[in-house]
Short mmCIF file of C-alpha atoms in Angstrom, two decimals:
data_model
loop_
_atom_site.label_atom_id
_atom_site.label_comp_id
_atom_site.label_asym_id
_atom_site.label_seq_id
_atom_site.Cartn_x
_atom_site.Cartn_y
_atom_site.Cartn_z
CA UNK A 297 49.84 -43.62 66.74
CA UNK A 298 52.96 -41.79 68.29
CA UNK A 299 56.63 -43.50 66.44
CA UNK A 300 58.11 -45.00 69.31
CA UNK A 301 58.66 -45.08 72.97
CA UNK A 302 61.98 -43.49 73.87
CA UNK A 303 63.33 -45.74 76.44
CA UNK A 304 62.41 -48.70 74.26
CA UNK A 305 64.51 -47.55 71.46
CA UNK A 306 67.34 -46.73 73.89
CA UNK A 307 67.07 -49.99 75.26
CA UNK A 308 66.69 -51.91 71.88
CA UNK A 309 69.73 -50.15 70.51
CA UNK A 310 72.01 -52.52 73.64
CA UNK A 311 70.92 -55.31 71.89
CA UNK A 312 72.21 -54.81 68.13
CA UNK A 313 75.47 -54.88 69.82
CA UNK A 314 75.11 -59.07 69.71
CA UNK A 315 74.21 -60.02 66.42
CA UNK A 316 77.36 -61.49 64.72
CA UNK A 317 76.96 -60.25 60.74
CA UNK A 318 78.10 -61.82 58.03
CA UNK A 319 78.37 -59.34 54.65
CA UNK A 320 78.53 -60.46 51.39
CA UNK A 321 79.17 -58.10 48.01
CA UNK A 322 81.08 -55.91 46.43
CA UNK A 323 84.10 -54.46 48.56
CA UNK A 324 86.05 -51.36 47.97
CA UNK A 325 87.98 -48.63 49.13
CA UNK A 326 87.76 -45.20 49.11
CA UNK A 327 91.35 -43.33 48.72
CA UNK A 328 91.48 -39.51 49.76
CA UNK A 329 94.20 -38.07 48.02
CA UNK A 330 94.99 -34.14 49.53
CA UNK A 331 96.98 -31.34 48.68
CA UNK A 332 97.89 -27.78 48.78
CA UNK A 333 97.86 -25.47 45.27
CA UNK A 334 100.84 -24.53 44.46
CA UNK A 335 100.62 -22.95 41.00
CA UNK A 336 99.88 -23.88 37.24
CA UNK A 337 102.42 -26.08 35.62
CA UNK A 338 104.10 -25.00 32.72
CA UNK A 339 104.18 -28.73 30.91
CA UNK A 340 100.14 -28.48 30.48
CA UNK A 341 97.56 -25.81 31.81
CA UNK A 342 96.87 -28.03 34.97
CA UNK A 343 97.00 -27.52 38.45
CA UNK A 344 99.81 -29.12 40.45
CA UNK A 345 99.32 -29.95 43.95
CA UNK A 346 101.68 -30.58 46.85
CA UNK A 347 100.77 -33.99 48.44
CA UNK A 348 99.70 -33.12 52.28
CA UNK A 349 98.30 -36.69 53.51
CA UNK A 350 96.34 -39.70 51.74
CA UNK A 351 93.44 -41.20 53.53
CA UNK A 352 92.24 -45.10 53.40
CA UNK A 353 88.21 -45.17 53.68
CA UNK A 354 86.52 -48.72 53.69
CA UNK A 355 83.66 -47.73 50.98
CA UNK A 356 80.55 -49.74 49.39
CA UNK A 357 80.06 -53.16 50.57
CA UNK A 358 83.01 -52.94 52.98
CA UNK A 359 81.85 -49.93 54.77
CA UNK A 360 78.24 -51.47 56.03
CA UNK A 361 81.17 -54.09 57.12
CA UNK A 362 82.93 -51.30 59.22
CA UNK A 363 79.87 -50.00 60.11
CA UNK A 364 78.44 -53.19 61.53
CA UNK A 365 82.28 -53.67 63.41
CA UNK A 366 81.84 -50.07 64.78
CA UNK A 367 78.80 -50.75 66.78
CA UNK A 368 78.76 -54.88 67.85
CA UNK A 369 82.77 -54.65 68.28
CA UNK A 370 83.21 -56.42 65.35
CA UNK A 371 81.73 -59.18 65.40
CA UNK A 372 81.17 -59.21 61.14
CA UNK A 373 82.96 -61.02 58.25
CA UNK A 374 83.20 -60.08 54.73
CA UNK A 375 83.26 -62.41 51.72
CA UNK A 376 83.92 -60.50 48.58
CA UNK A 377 87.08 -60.36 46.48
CA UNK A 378 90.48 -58.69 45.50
CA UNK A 379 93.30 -58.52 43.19
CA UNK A 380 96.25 -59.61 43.35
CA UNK A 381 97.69 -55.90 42.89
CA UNK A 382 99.08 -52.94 44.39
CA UNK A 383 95.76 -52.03 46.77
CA UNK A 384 94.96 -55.59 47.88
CA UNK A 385 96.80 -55.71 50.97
CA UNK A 386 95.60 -52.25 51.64
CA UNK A 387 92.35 -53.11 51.30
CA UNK A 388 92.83 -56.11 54.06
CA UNK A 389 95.34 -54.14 56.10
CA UNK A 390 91.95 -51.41 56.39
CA UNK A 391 89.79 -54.09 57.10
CA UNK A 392 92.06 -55.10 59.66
CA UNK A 393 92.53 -51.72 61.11
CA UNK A 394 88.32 -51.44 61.47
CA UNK A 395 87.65 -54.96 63.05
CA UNK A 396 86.34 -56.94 60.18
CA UNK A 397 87.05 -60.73 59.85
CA UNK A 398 88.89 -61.33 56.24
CA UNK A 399 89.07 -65.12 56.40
CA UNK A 400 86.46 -65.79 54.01
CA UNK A 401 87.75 -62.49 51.41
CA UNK A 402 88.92 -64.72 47.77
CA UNK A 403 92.15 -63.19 46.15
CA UNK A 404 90.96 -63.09 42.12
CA UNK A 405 94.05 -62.51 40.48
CA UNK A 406 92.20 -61.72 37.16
CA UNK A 407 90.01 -58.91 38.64
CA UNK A 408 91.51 -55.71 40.21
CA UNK A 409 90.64 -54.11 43.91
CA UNK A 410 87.95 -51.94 43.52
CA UNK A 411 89.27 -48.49 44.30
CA UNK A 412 88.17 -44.72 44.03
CA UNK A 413 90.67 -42.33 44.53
CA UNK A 414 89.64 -39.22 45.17
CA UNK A 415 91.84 -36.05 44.78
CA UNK A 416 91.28 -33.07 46.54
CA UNK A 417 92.69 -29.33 46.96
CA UNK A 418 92.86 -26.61 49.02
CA UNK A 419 94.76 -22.97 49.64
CA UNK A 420 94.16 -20.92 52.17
CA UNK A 421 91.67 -18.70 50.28
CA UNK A 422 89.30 -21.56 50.22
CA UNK A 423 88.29 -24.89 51.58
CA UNK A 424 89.34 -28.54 50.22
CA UNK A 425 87.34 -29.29 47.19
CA UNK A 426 87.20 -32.55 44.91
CA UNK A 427 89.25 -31.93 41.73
CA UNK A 428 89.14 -35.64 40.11
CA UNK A 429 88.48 -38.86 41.03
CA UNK A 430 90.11 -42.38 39.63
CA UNK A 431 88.07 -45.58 39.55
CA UNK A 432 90.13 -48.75 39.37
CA UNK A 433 87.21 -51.32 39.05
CA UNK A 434 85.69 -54.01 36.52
CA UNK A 435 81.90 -54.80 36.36
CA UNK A 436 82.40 -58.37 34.92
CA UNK A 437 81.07 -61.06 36.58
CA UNK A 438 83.18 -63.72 38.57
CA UNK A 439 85.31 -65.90 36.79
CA UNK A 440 83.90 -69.75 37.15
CA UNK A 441 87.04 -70.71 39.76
CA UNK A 442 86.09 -67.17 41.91
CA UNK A 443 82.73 -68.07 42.27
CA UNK A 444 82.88 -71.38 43.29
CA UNK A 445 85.74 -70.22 45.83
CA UNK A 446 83.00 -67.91 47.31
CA UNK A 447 79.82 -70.19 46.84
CA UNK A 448 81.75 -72.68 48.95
CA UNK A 449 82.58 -69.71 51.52
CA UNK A 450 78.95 -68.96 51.97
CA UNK A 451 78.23 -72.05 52.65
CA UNK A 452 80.83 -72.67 54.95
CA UNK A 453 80.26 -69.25 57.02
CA UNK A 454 76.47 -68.46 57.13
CA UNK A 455 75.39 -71.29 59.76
CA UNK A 456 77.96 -68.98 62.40
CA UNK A 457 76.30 -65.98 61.96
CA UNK A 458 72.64 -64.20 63.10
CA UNK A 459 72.40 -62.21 60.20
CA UNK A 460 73.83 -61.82 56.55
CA UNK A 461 74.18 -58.27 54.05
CA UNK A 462 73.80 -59.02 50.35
CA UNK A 463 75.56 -55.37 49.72
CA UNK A 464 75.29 -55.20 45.99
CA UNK A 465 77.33 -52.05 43.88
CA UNK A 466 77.10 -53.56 40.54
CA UNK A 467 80.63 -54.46 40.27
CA UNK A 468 80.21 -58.52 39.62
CA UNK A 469 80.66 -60.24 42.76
CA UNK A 470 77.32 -61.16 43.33
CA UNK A 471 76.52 -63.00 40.77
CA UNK A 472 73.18 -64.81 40.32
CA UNK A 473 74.49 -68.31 41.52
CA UNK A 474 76.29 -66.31 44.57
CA UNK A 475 72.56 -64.67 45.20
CA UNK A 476 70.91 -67.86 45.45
CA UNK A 477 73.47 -69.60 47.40
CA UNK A 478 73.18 -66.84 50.37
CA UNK A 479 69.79 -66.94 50.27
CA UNK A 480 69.40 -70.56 50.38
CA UNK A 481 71.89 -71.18 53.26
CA UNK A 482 70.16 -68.45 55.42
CA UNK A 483 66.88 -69.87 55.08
CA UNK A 484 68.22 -73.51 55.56
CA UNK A 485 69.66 -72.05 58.83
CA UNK A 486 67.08 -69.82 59.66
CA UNK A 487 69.31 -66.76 59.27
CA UNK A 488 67.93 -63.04 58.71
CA UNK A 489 68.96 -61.89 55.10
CA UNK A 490 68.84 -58.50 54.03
CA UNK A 491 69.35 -56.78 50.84
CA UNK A 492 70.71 -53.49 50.33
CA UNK A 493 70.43 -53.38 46.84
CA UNK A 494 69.88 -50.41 43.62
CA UNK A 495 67.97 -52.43 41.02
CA UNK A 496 67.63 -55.88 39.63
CA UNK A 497 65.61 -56.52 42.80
CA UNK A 498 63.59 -59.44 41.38
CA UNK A 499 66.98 -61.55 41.71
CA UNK A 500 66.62 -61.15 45.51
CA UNK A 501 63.55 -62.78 45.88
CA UNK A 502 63.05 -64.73 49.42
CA UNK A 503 65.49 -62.22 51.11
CA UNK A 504 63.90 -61.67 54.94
CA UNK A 505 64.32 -57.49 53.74
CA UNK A 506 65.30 -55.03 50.94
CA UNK A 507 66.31 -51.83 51.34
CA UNK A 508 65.93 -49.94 48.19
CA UNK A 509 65.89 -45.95 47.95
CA UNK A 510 62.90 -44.59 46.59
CA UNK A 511 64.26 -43.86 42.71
CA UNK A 512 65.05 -47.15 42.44
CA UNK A 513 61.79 -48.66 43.53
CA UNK A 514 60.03 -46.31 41.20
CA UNK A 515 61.88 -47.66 38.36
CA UNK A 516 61.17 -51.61 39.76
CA UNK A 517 57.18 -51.03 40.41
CA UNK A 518 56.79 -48.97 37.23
CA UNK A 519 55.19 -45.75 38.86
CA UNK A 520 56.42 -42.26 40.60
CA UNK A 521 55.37 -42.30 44.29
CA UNK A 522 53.82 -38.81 44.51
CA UNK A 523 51.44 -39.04 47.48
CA UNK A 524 50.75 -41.89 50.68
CA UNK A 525 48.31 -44.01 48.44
CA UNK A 526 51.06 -44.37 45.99
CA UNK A 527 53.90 -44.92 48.07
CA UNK A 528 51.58 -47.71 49.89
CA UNK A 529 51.06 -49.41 46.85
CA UNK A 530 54.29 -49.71 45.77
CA UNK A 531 55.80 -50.98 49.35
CA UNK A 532 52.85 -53.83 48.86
CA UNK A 533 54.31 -54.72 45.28
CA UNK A 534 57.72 -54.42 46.75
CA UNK A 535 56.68 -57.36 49.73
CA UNK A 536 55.31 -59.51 47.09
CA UNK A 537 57.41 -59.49 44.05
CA UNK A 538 60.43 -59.96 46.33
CA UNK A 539 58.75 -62.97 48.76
CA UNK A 540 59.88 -60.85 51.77
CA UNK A 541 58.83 -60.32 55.07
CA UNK A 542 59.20 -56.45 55.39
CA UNK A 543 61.02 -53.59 52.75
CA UNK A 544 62.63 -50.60 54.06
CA UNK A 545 61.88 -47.74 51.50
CA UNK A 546 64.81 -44.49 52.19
CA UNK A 547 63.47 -41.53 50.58
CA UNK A 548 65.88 -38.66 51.12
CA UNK A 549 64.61 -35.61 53.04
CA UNK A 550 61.38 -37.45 53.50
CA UNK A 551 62.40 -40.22 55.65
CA UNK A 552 61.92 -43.98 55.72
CA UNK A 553 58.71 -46.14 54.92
CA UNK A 554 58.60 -49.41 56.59
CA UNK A 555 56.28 -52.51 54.87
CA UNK A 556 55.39 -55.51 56.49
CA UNK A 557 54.27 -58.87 54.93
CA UNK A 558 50.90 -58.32 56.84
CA UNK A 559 50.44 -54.85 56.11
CA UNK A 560 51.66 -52.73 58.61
CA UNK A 561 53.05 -49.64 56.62
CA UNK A 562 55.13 -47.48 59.38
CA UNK A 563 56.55 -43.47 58.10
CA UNK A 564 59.76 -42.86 59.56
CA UNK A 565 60.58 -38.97 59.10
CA UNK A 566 64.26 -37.21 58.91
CA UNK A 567 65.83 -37.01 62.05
CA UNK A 568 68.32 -34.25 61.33
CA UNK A 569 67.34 -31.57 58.30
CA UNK A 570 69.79 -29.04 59.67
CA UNK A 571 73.51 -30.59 59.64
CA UNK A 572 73.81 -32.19 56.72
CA UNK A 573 77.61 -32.78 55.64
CA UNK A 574 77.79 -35.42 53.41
CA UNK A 575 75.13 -38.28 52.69
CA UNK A 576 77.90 -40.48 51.19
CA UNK A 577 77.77 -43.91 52.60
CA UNK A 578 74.82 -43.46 54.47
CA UNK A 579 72.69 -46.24 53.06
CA UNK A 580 75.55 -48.87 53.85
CA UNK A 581 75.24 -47.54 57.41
CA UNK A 582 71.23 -47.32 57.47
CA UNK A 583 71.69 -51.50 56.21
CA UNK A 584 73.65 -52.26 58.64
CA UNK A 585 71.70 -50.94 61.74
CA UNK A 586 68.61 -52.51 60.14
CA UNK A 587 70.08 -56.01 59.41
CA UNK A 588 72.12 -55.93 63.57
CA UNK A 589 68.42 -54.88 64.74
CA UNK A 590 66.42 -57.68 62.43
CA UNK A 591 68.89 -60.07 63.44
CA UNK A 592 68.85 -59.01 67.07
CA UNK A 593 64.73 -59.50 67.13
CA UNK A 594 63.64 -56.08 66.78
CA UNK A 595 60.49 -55.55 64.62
CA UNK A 596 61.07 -53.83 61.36
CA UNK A 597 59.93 -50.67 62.29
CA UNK A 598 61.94 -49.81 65.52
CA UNK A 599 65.31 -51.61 63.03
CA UNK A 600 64.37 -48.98 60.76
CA UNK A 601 64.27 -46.02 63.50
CA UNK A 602 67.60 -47.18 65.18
CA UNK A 603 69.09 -47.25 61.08
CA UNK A 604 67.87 -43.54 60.86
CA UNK A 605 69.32 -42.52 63.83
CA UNK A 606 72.72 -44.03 62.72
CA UNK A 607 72.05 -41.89 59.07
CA UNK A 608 71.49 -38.18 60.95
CA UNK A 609 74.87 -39.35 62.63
CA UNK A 610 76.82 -40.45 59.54
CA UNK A 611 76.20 -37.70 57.44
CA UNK A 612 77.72 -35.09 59.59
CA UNK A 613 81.09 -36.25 58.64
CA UNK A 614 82.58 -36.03 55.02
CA UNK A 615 82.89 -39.33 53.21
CA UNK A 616 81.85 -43.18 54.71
CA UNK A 617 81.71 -42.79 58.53
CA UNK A 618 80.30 -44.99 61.33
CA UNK A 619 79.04 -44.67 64.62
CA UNK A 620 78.85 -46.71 68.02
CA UNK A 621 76.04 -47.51 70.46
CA UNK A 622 76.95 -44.27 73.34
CA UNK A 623 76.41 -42.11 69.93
CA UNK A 624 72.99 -43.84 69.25
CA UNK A 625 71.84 -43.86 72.49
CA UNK A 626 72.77 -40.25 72.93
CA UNK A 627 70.97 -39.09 69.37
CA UNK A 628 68.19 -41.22 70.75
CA UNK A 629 67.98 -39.10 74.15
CA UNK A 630 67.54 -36.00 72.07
CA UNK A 631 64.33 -36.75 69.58
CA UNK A 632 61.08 -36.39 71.22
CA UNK A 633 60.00 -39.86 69.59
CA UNK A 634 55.88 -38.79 71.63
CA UNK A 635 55.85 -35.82 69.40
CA UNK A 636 56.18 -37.38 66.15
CA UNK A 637 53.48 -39.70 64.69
CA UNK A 638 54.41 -42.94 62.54
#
């Protein structure tokens, strides 16, 4: 069986421009620090740069939000957290700036804003390369007075949306009482939930999706996938240890698998090998095209080819990036979707 029919992707990809998301995790932002090398100081043998530009980048949970505002106009809401420091307003002041709704975001004066700060260097002998990078973050869970603020913000929010993100980086905000308050709400309102998430995937259970990478569901079904029979099995353990209806497997340079509650196991392969920048961010922007095509009532498997589409577009840009539907739609026109079988 051939993947997909062209003009049915290109015409499915109009319609995850409606879905209004609502994301839920752990939200962050990336700071690019640059500079020029000037020489070696003489207080310590380290390099000293002069400053050129610093760069704001919505990164983790908050970039499947930008991503998701990049493509339905934005049309998505975040509920996460941030301190009451130095890089919370900048945090909301980028969320602004990208089209995501901040009226459910908590201020948790007892946590800080998640940041990585990234420093970078160049000189005209060479290009910009990473020298350091700062991580202001904690990895406790929510204070008792946070969660409740964001429990009742769940609540509150899902029953306006199509569609909901649990985007989970392991930095406390979803705790397991936050977990099973999104996923309760979306099925009492018949919502699609989707969970991009690294491990602890048994406290997802009931979610409509997962989206785990293929490490991590090696680690959760307790074997390497080394061939088709193996990676079969484990998408079938996947479907029924988490209670879901379908599980989005990303596997790197060999694609996608998609796994659906009655069987249907669909292979998705790499749509761009050859201009790879950076993957960073990529899964937050493979999420969000799945979850806007889910919630826009596209079946798994064509959510799943519209989410790689979005990845070979991402990853031609350094650090998080997004794309739009005219950049879809025109990756779309290229990939000779008869040729390939899935």
């Amino acid at each position: 069986m051939f993947l997909a029919d062209k003009e049915t992707i290109k015409m499915e990809i109009t319609k995850i421009k409606k879905p209004k998301i609502l994301v839920i995790g752990d939200a962050a932002i990336d700071e690019m620090v640059y500079g020029n090398t000037e020489r070696i100081s003489r207080e310590a043998p380290v390099l000293i740069l002069r400053h050129t530009k610093t760069k704001i980048i919505l990164g983790a949970a908050s970039n499947a939000a930008h991503n998701i505002a990049a493509i339905n106009g934005g049309k998505v809401s975040i509920i996460s957290t941030y301190g009451d420091d130095y890089y919370g307003p900048i945090l909301l002041q980028a969320f602004e700036d990208a089209k995501v709704d901040t009226s459910y975001m908590v201020k948790a004066p007892e946590r800080p804003t998640t940041v990585k700060t990234r420093i970078s260097g160049s000189c005209s002998q060479s290009v910009t390369q990473q020298i350091v990078r700062i991580d202001r973050e904690t990895r406790e869970n929510l204070c008792k007075e946070t969660e409740d603020k964001i429990c009742e913000n769940i609540e509150k929010a899902i029953p306006d949306f199509d569609g909901v993100i649990l985007s989970d980086y392991h930095l406390g905000n979803l705790t397991d009482r936050v977990i099973k308050t999104a996923i309760a709400a979306a099925k009492k309102h018949n919502k699609v939930i989707v969970a991009d998430v690294q491990k602890d995937m048994n406290r997802y259970k009931g979610v409509t999706a997962m989206t785990p990478n293929q490490p991590d569901t090696e680690k959760f079904v307790g074997f390497f996938i080394k061939d088709e029979e193996t990676l079969k099995a484990a998408g079938k353990k996947l479907i029924e240890d988490a209670d879901s209806e379908s599980m989005l497997i990303t596997r790197g340079g060999d694609g996608m698998a998609v796994f659906e509650k009655d069987g249907t196991f669909s292979p998705i392969p790499v749509f761009n090998k050859t201009d790879v920048f950076d993957v960073t961010g990529a899964g937050d922007t493979v999420v969000a095209t799945f979850t806007l095509g889910l919630a826009a009532g596209l079946s798994p498997k064509h959510a799943a080819i519209i989410g790689n589409l979005a990845a070979s577009i991402v990853i031609r840009s350094f650090g998080c990036a997004t794309t739009n539907i005219k950049e879809l739609i025109k990756t779309a026109d290229k990939i000779k979707f008869d040729k390939i079988r899935g």
